[in-house]
Amino acid sequence: KVNGLEFAVADLKLAEAGRHQIRLAEHEMPGLMATRREYADSKPLKGARVAGSLHMTVQTAVLIETLKELGADVRWVSCNIFSTQDEAAAAVVVGPNGTPEQPEGVPVFAWKGETLEEYWWCTDQLFQFGDQGPNMILDDGGDATLLVHKGVEFEAAGAVPEATEDDPHEYRVILSTLKASLAADSKRFTRIAEGIKGVTEETTTGVHRLYEFAKTGELLFPAINVNDSVTKSKFDNKYGCRHSLVDGINRATDTLIGGKVAVVCGYGDVGKGSAESLRGQGARVIITEIDPICALQAAMDGFQVTTLEDVVETADIFVTTTGNFNIITAEHMAKMKHQAIVGNIGHFDNEIDMAGLEKTPGVTKVEIKPQVHEYRFPDGHSIIVLSEGRLLNLGNATGHPSFVMSNSFTNQVMAQIELFTKPGEYGKQVYVLPKHLDEKVARLHLDALGVKLTKLTKEQAAYIGVDVEGPYKPDHYRY
Ligand code: NAI
């Protein structure tokens, strides 16, 4: 704690470097900056205590400071152990007008290269606004929401269950985090959950968790699925990954991608961006899919579609994008070519069976540099694994660039305003933002790209059955 501000970041002296990057990012984030101007006087988030769990990058810094400008009190953690940009975290703690000696920004608990124990300790810090809890969650992947739900579940049961041998390491860490919390205060998360007006969720994987909670009636507060705003998943997941996938591979390996055979597992939004990214570098890209529609899309986009087993011995680069688990197994990796590159860009690290790889007899691990490891197999071949199986675009590079994140984060801010200012209008369900707000987000980004929009005439609007001012498409339209 310095100057009354709690935080845990790598080094506050990095703040100046972070501030320069934030300043440049602000220019590239017209949606967020327009939102700041629009709400400069009304401050719709006054009274909001936002607990944010989302990659602590330069772009997120602009989001955090936007929430603050709209009146919110904010605490922040990263939603991944490798994704923090330490200079951005430092700059957010110091604030635009503070100094490393006198920080006056936002409490951030995040640094690049946390252990899982540290990660869940940080997440636990999110929920302590002095002697109050948060009243809003802004989540990416659902870990903050998960901690509250598990906390409430165990508090109701009166105890945290003992971990079993089969529980993955991360789940054991969650259990011990909650055990300590419950021992100190047996109703902490129950009170916290009662105070929460809602959660806004950033990504496909977190949204999936929310719909599961809603289906079983366990969802404790209203949720807005930000991912499925068109201006989020059809932009960030696709064009964001188109930029940041090869950025991560290049920074990690500096291996020429052109001419190589790259396999992309999954052809959803992230897969589409990833495949285009690799093709843009001249790779020969092969897709694997389980969904016939996405497989057909991949084929018609000009990609070979086959199974991993068919190409595992011949491809040079493997990228998982499925949000599913056990896509690349230890057996697959045992069969790969010498120095094949293996990485994941989906949210969690279980797309590649890292636990199985670590346990494979005779396999040794060499650190080439942080977040780049060579695994040597007894037969002499080795593979290069990026970010220990965690999302490589954030672990090996700096994630998506500002402009695309401005779209995602403008949706986040609108969703926070919706849930915070209209508590009576949302039940314990998962909602998406109305289409007129989605169109507004897009509109805010047109000028910066010099886009000139055609205006409907009244007659044309009547002919296609829409309002001149929009929305222009029915809810079932797919873009
Ligand atoms: P999506 O649902 O659009 O795409 C996933 C695709 O994987 C689907 O088409 C599905 O049919 C396919 N799939 C599932 N199991 C498969 C299997 N066994 N083999 C081959 N294909 C399989 O989801 P989206 O939006 O593309 O997100 C994917 C993941 O990426 C999620 O975990 C999401 O949270 C994450 N994400 C990561 C970002 C990043 O910056 N790294 C950005 C946005 C999302």
XYZ file of C-alpha atoms and ligand atoms in Angstrom:
523
model
C 0.000 0.000 0.000
C 1.480 3.386 -1.021
C -0.361 6.685 -0.651
C -3.383 4.755 0.613
C -3.522 2.712 -2.601
C -3.289 -1.087 -2.554
C -1.624 -2.795 -5.489
C 0.707 -5.597 -6.522
C 2.529 -4.978 -9.804
C 6.061 -5.667 -11.070
C 7.565 -2.179 -10.841
C 5.929 1.245 -10.600
C 8.969 2.792 -12.293
C 7.676 1.340 -15.562
C 4.707 3.705 -15.347
C 6.147 6.374 -17.621
C 6.778 3.857 -20.407
C 3.249 2.571 -19.920
C 1.762 6.053 -19.992
C 3.377 6.821 -23.368
C 1.831 3.660 -24.802
C -1.556 4.445 -23.261
C -1.454 7.921 -24.797
C -0.846 6.457 -28.269
C -3.503 3.785 -27.679
C -6.114 6.404 -26.773
C -5.842 7.828 -30.287
C -6.438 4.333 -31.685
C -9.469 3.732 -29.451
C -12.057 6.182 -30.774
C -15.019 4.265 -29.369
C -13.782 4.474 -25.789
C -12.763 8.113 -26.137
C -16.145 9.045 -27.630
C -17.813 7.252 -24.724
C -15.766 9.341 -22.294
C -16.944 12.525 -24.045
C -20.575 11.389 -24.228
C -20.799 10.679 -20.502
C -18.407 13.367 -19.235
C -21.155 15.185 -17.343
C -23.663 12.479 -16.475
C -21.103 9.985 -15.006
C -23.459 6.976 -15.251
C -21.086 4.682 -13.336
C -20.941 6.898 -10.250
C -21.346 4.533 -7.309
C -20.257 1.488 -9.325
C -17.523 -0.645 -7.756
C -16.212 -2.600 -10.717
C -14.140 -5.739 -10.125
C -12.338 -6.313 -13.427
C -10.569 -9.525 -14.456
C -9.206 -9.057 -17.958
C -5.698 -9.179 -19.508
C -3.860 -6.179 -17.983
C -2.604 -4.677 -21.246
C -2.212 -1.150 -22.593
C -5.647 -1.396 -24.225
C -7.207 -2.530 -20.961
C -5.612 0.474 -19.287
C -7.664 2.707 -21.584
C -10.787 0.707 -20.647
C -10.042 1.017 -16.911
C -9.488 4.757 -17.143
C -12.704 5.109 -19.174
C -14.671 3.317 -16.437
C -13.072 5.658 -13.913
C -13.930 8.736 -15.948
C -17.527 7.547 -16.031
C -17.537 7.619 -12.235
C -16.681 4.025 -11.285
C -14.419 2.867 -8.511
C -12.312 0.079 -10.056
C -10.054 -2.801 -8.959
C -8.274 -4.932 -11.539
C -6.497 -8.247 -12.106
C -5.371 -10.043 -15.229
C -7.301 -13.104 -16.364
C -4.153 -14.977 -17.366
C -0.790 -15.525 -15.668
C 1.248 -14.425 -18.706
C -0.820 -11.657 -20.300
C 0.013 -8.627 -18.150
C 2.084 -5.860 -19.690
C 3.966 -4.696 -16.628
C 4.334 -1.131 -17.878
C 0.579 -0.848 -18.420
C -0.153 -2.225 -14.947
C 2.285 0.281 -13.418
C 0.805 3.207 -15.343
C -2.740 2.347 -14.228
C -1.663 2.208 -10.581
C 0.236 5.508 -10.837
C -2.626 7.153 -12.754
C -2.391 9.936 -15.367
C -1.366 12.562 -12.796
C 0.414 10.557 -10.104
C 4.063 9.560 -9.690
C 5.619 6.228 -8.693
C 6.198 7.764 -5.243
C 2.655 9.139 -5.019
C 0.463 6.759 -7.036
C -3.125 7.881 -7.340
C -4.628 5.548 -9.915
C -6.416 2.216 -9.629
C -5.570 -0.817 -7.464
C -4.131 -3.414 -9.872
C -2.958 -6.865 -8.822
C -1.187 -8.304 -11.857
C 2.267 -8.996 -13.223
C 3.644 -11.020 -16.122
C 4.523 -14.543 -15.034
C 2.337 -15.121 -11.976
C 2.200 -18.591 -10.461
C -1.283 -20.105 -10.254
C -1.217 -19.520 -6.488
C -0.413 -15.863 -7.075
C -3.037 -15.640 -9.814
C -5.857 -16.797 -7.518
C -4.538 -14.651 -4.661
C -4.797 -11.649 -7.036
C -8.321 -12.654 -8.096
C -9.315 -12.828 -4.427
C -8.047 -9.239 -3.949
C -10.597 -8.032 -6.489
C -13.456 -8.357 -4.061
C -12.271 -6.030 -1.293
C -13.232 -2.398 -1.864
C -12.339 -1.287 1.681
C -14.980 -2.981 3.808
C -17.349 -3.405 0.866
C -17.559 -5.845 -2.003
C -17.883 -4.899 -5.673
C -21.317 -4.271 -7.174
C -20.249 -5.062 -10.751
C -17.939 -7.660 -12.312
C -16.228 -7.221 -15.665
C -14.909 -10.646 -16.587
C -12.894 -12.321 -19.333
C -13.106 -16.109 -19.272
C -15.236 -16.120 -16.137
C -12.664 -16.714 -13.399
C -13.891 -13.856 -11.161
C -17.492 -15.017 -11.632
C -16.427 -18.601 -10.942
C -14.741 -17.669 -7.657
C -17.915 -15.958 -6.418
C -20.147 -18.863 -7.492
C -17.881 -21.495 -5.938
C -17.503 -19.354 -2.795
C -21.274 -19.099 -2.381
C -21.695 -22.825 -3.059
C -19.145 -23.835 -0.422
C -20.373 -21.275 2.108
C -23.881 -22.713 1.775
C -22.445 -26.203 2.293
C -20.511 -24.935 5.316
C -17.168 -26.242 4.043
C -14.820 -26.364 1.082
C -14.481 -29.961 -0.196
C -11.126 -31.694 0.060
C -9.222 -31.850 -3.216
C -8.832 -35.299 -4.729
C -5.818 -36.771 -6.503
C -7.607 -36.379 -9.842
C -8.333 -32.664 -9.437
C -6.168 -30.563 -11.724
C -3.583 -28.394 -9.995
C -5.506 -25.194 -10.745
C -8.701 -26.493 -9.133
C -6.732 -27.399 -6.004
C -5.449 -23.833 -5.871
C -9.012 -22.492 -6.153
C -10.106 -24.773 -3.335
C -7.311 -23.631 -1.047
C -8.005 -19.948 -1.891
C -11.632 -20.460 -0.903
C -10.731 -22.460 2.185
C -8.713 -19.515 3.506
C -11.542 -17.120 2.659
C -14.184 -19.257 4.348
C -12.039 -19.723 7.464
C -11.694 -15.945 7.805
C -15.349 -15.121 7.063
C -17.935 -17.854 6.567
C -20.352 -15.674 4.559
C -17.976 -13.440 2.605
C -18.882 -14.526 -0.920
C -22.570 -14.842 -0.049
C -22.583 -11.152 0.906
C -20.478 -10.240 -2.122
C -22.865 -12.058 -4.487
C -25.890 -10.311 -2.980
C -24.299 -6.934 -3.704
C -23.477 -7.661 -7.344
C -25.818 -6.105 -9.892
C -24.324 -7.994 -12.785
C -21.397 -9.258 -14.795
C -20.341 -8.391 -18.318
C -18.363 -11.180 -19.960
C -15.789 -10.684 -22.683
C -15.082 -14.043 -24.277
C -16.610 -17.182 -25.824
C -15.327 -19.468 -23.070
C -16.632 -17.269 -20.232
C -19.981 -16.870 -21.962
C -20.213 -20.649 -22.240
C -19.766 -20.895 -18.455
C -22.485 -18.274 -17.882
C -25.040 -20.093 -20.047
C -24.261 -23.290 -18.114
C -24.952 -21.506 -14.799
C -28.165 -20.015 -16.215
C -29.321 -23.406 -17.505
C -28.986 -25.042 -14.099
C -30.522 -22.044 -12.305
C -27.244 -21.358 -10.485
C -26.520 -17.957 -12.002
C -26.417 -15.548 -9.060
C -26.816 -12.227 -10.916
C -27.693 -10.890 -14.382
C -25.075 -11.211 -17.107
C -24.421 -9.517 -20.417
C -22.669 -11.582 -23.034
C -20.375 -8.994 -24.608
C -18.670 -11.595 -26.784
C -21.698 -12.025 -28.990
C -22.092 -8.392 -29.841
C -21.309 -8.481 -33.543
C -18.767 -5.698 -33.046
C -16.959 -7.959 -30.572
C -16.715 -11.559 -31.777
C -16.794 -10.789 -35.507
C -13.984 -8.257 -35.037
C -11.799 -8.968 -31.987
C -11.910 -12.763 -32.273
C -11.328 -12.621 -36.025
C -9.364 -9.516 -37.013
C -7.677 -9.324 -33.611
C -6.288 -12.850 -33.957
C -5.403 -12.173 -37.589
C -3.012 -9.562 -36.208
C -1.815 -11.079 -32.958
C -1.399 -14.771 -33.811
C 1.568 -14.340 -36.151
C 2.867 -11.566 -33.915
C 3.083 -14.114 -31.077
C 4.662 -16.835 -33.226
C 7.190 -14.398 -34.661
C 8.231 -12.900 -31.354
C 8.511 -16.358 -29.828
C 10.369 -18.213 -32.544
C 11.381 -15.886 -35.383
C 10.832 -18.888 -37.651
C 9.833 -18.065 -41.228
C 6.169 -18.927 -41.611
C 6.029 -18.670 -45.428
C 5.983 -22.063 -47.123
C 5.438 -23.958 -43.907
C 2.432 -26.175 -43.311
C 0.307 -24.763 -40.486
C -2.637 -26.555 -38.898
C -5.399 -24.507 -37.295
C -7.724 -26.561 -35.093
C -11.176 -24.970 -35.122
C -12.669 -22.631 -37.730
C -14.885 -20.438 -35.560
C -14.222 -16.711 -35.299
C -10.757 -17.130 -33.769
C -9.913 -19.931 -36.198
C -10.953 -17.821 -39.200
C -8.705 -14.959 -38.116
C -5.858 -17.303 -37.265
C -6.023 -19.163 -40.587
C -6.029 -15.904 -42.527
C -3.136 -14.650 -40.445
C -0.976 -17.663 -41.311
C -2.054 -17.645 -44.949
C -1.094 -13.970 -45.090
C 2.457 -15.008 -44.242
C 2.480 -17.564 -47.029
C 1.888 -20.665 -44.922
C -0.061 -23.560 -46.423
C -2.898 -23.755 -43.944
C -4.893 -26.844 -43.017
C -8.030 -26.742 -40.880
C -9.538 -29.318 -38.521
C -13.210 -28.982 -37.525
C -16.001 -30.995 -35.943
C -18.826 -28.786 -37.216
C -19.842 -29.462 -40.838
C -20.855 -25.827 -41.391
C -17.508 -24.441 -40.265
C -15.681 -27.209 -42.145
C -17.545 -26.277 -45.337
C -16.771 -22.606 -44.767
C -13.080 -23.452 -44.427
C -13.125 -25.505 -47.588
C -14.897 -22.761 -49.547
C -12.412 -20.233 -48.196
C -9.799 -22.369 -49.918
C -8.355 -24.356 -47.034
C -7.738 -28.079 -46.935
C -9.834 -29.596 -44.150
C -8.734 -32.845 -42.614
C -8.100 -34.516 -39.275
C -5.149 -33.822 -37.043
C -4.098 -37.467 -37.267
C -3.637 -37.042 -41.036
C -1.144 -34.218 -40.754
C 0.374 -34.503 -37.322
C 3.599 -36.019 -38.650
C 4.119 -33.576 -41.493
C 2.958 -30.118 -40.408
C 5.319 -27.467 -39.047
C 3.028 -25.263 -36.952
C -0.034 -26.223 -34.877
C -2.495 -23.712 -33.414
C -5.575 -24.585 -31.345
C -8.533 -22.184 -31.435
C -11.434 -24.343 -30.278
C -12.299 -23.388 -26.678
C -12.487 -27.177 -26.243
C -10.017 -29.435 -24.432
C -7.533 -32.180 -25.306
C -7.280 -31.106 -28.940
C -3.554 -31.776 -29.184
C -2.595 -34.704 -26.960
C 0.781 -35.909 -25.725
C 0.535 -38.764 -28.270
C 0.101 -36.228 -31.069
C 3.144 -34.281 -29.901
C 5.197 -37.470 -29.720
C 4.576 -37.956 -33.460
C 5.365 -34.425 -34.618
C 8.281 -33.343 -36.778
C 11.482 -32.119 -35.183
C 10.996 -28.537 -33.968
C 7.334 -28.360 -34.826
C 5.791 -25.301 -33.167
C 2.741 -25.881 -30.968
C 0.592 -23.085 -29.569
C -2.894 -22.285 -28.391
C -4.906 -19.106 -28.898
C -8.113 -20.337 -27.195
C -8.872 -19.100 -23.706
C -7.644 -21.939 -21.482
C -4.460 -24.011 -21.508
C -6.161 -27.409 -21.689
C -6.561 -27.358 -25.501
C -3.041 -28.753 -25.565
C -2.569 -31.569 -23.079
C 0.321 -29.954 -21.223
C -0.225 -32.119 -18.141
C 0.047 -35.258 -20.293
C 3.158 -33.904 -22.022
C 4.860 -33.154 -18.705
C 4.076 -36.682 -17.508
C 5.295 -38.474 -20.652
C 8.213 -40.705 -19.646
C 11.596 -39.545 -20.895
C 10.421 -36.096 -22.058
C 12.657 -33.237 -20.927
C 11.941 -29.517 -21.002
C 14.394 -26.759 -21.913
C 13.524 -23.105 -21.493
C 14.594 -21.257 -24.639
C 13.308 -18.002 -23.114
C 10.299 -17.151 -20.957
C 7.110 -18.529 -22.553
C 9.080 -20.540 -25.134
C 9.973 -24.141 -24.255
C 11.531 -26.997 -26.118
C 10.273 -30.448 -25.143
C 12.710 -33.204 -26.101
C 11.402 -36.708 -26.661
C 13.438 -39.868 -26.035
C 13.632 -40.561 -29.806
C 15.625 -37.333 -30.238
C 12.976 -35.080 -31.806
C 11.770 -32.013 -29.994
C 8.838 -29.620 -30.264
C 8.547 -25.941 -29.345
C 5.601 -25.110 -27.085
C 4.530 -21.479 -26.784
C 3.301 -19.893 -23.530
C 3.093 -23.290 -21.842
C -0.129 -23.883 -23.758
C -1.776 -20.613 -22.689
C -3.043 -18.090 -25.209
C 0.081 -17.323 -27.163
C -0.978 -14.011 -28.653
C -1.022 -12.549 -25.146
C 1.769 -14.663 -23.665
C 4.299 -14.243 -26.489
C 3.110 -10.890 -27.844
C 0.891 -8.106 -26.560
C -2.524 -9.373 -27.643
C -4.857 -7.572 -29.988
C -4.101 -4.037 -31.122
C -5.929 -1.009 -29.778
C -8.326 -0.309 -32.625
C -10.029 -3.681 -32.512
C -10.081 -3.669 -28.713
C -11.798 -0.296 -28.817
C -14.771 -2.089 -30.376
C -14.784 -4.840 -27.753
C -14.307 -2.479 -24.835
C -16.900 0.050 -25.969
C -19.345 -2.860 -25.792
C -18.036 -3.634 -22.312
C -18.600 -0.076 -21.114
C -22.122 0.003 -22.559
C -22.904 -3.327 -20.941
C -21.630 -2.073 -17.579
C -23.816 1.032 -17.887
C -26.861 -1.105 -18.812
C -26.595 -3.455 -15.847
C -25.562 -0.797 -13.357
C -28.180 1.799 -14.250
C -31.127 -0.519 -15.028
C -30.988 -3.184 -12.326
C -34.740 -3.883 -12.446
C -34.724 -4.646 -16.169
C -32.493 -7.703 -16.076
C -33.127 -11.044 -14.342
C -30.615 -13.775 -13.522
C -30.149 -14.644 -17.169
C -27.624 -14.019 -19.897
C -28.428 -11.133 -22.280
C -26.790 -9.584 -25.323
C -26.702 -5.865 -25.958
C -29.457 -4.533 -28.212
C -28.540 -4.188 -31.866
C -28.759 -0.400 -31.918
C -25.852 -0.303 -29.439
C -23.883 -2.765 -31.564
C -24.414 -0.495 -34.575
C -23.419 2.498 -32.451
C -20.094 0.848 -31.567
C -19.350 0.270 -35.239
C -20.404 3.820 -36.132
C -17.945 5.248 -33.593
C -15.081 3.589 -35.466
C -15.900 4.618 -39.037
C -14.479 8.141 -39.157
C -11.050 6.994 -38.024
C -10.877 4.726 -41.079
C -12.295 7.308 -43.466
C -15.410 5.251 -44.080
C -18.290 7.089 -45.729
C -21.629 5.511 -44.993
C -24.493 5.614 -47.475
C -27.688 7.002 -45.977
C -30.955 5.202 -46.611
C -33.724 7.249 -48.155
C -37.074 7.125 -46.342
C -38.490 5.153 -49.231
C -35.650 2.625 -49.219
C -35.973 2.212 -45.452
C -39.704 1.570 -45.818
C -39.053 -0.871 -48.689
C -36.717 -3.060 -46.611
C -38.727 -2.507 -43.453
C -36.221 -0.717 -41.232
C -35.910 2.686 -39.630
C -33.667 5.213 -41.399
C -31.591 5.408 -38.192
C -31.409 1.607 -37.749
C -31.236 -1.061 -36.506
C -30.638 -2.269 -40.045
C -30.830 -6.010 -39.524
C -33.149 -8.385 -37.665
C -31.723 -10.117 -34.589
C -31.341 -13.407 -36.455
C -29.081 -11.898 -39.139
C -25.620 -13.484 -38.933
C -23.199 -11.071 -40.654
P -16.175 -20.518 -31.782
O -17.158 -21.339 -31.047
O -16.620 -19.522 -32.784
O -15.105 -21.456 -32.517
C -14.579 -22.635 -31.987
C -14.594 -23.666 -33.118
O -13.888 -24.826 -32.700
C -16.023 -24.108 -33.477
O -16.266 -23.890 -34.856
C -16.045 -25.597 -33.104
O -16.861 -26.345 -33.979
C -14.575 -25.971 -33.227
N -14.196 -27.157 -32.453
C -14.665 -27.590 -31.243
N -14.089 -28.741 -30.893
C -13.220 -29.063 -31.889
C -12.327 -30.150 -32.107
N -12.233 -31.157 -31.245
N -11.580 -30.140 -33.231
C -11.681 -29.142 -34.141
N -12.526 -28.092 -34.002
C -13.274 -28.058 -32.880
O -15.290 -19.789 -30.651
P -14.301 -18.554 -30.877
O -15.026 -17.295 -30.625
O -13.567 -18.760 -32.132
O -13.343 -18.741 -29.611
C -12.468 -19.849 -29.490
C -11.639 -19.706 -28.205
O -10.794 -18.565 -28.295
C -12.453 -19.498 -26.936
O -11.816 -20.147 -25.861
C -12.402 -18.002 -26.732
O -12.677 -17.639 -25.404
C -10.997 -17.698 -27.164
N -10.678 -16.345 -27.611
C -9.350 -16.010 -27.558
C -8.928 -14.769 -27.983
C -7.496 -14.407 -27.898
O -7.161 -13.237 -28.062
N -6.596 -15.315 -27.674
C -9.877 -13.778 -28.507
C -11.241 -14.252 -28.569
C -11.607 -15.495 -28.141
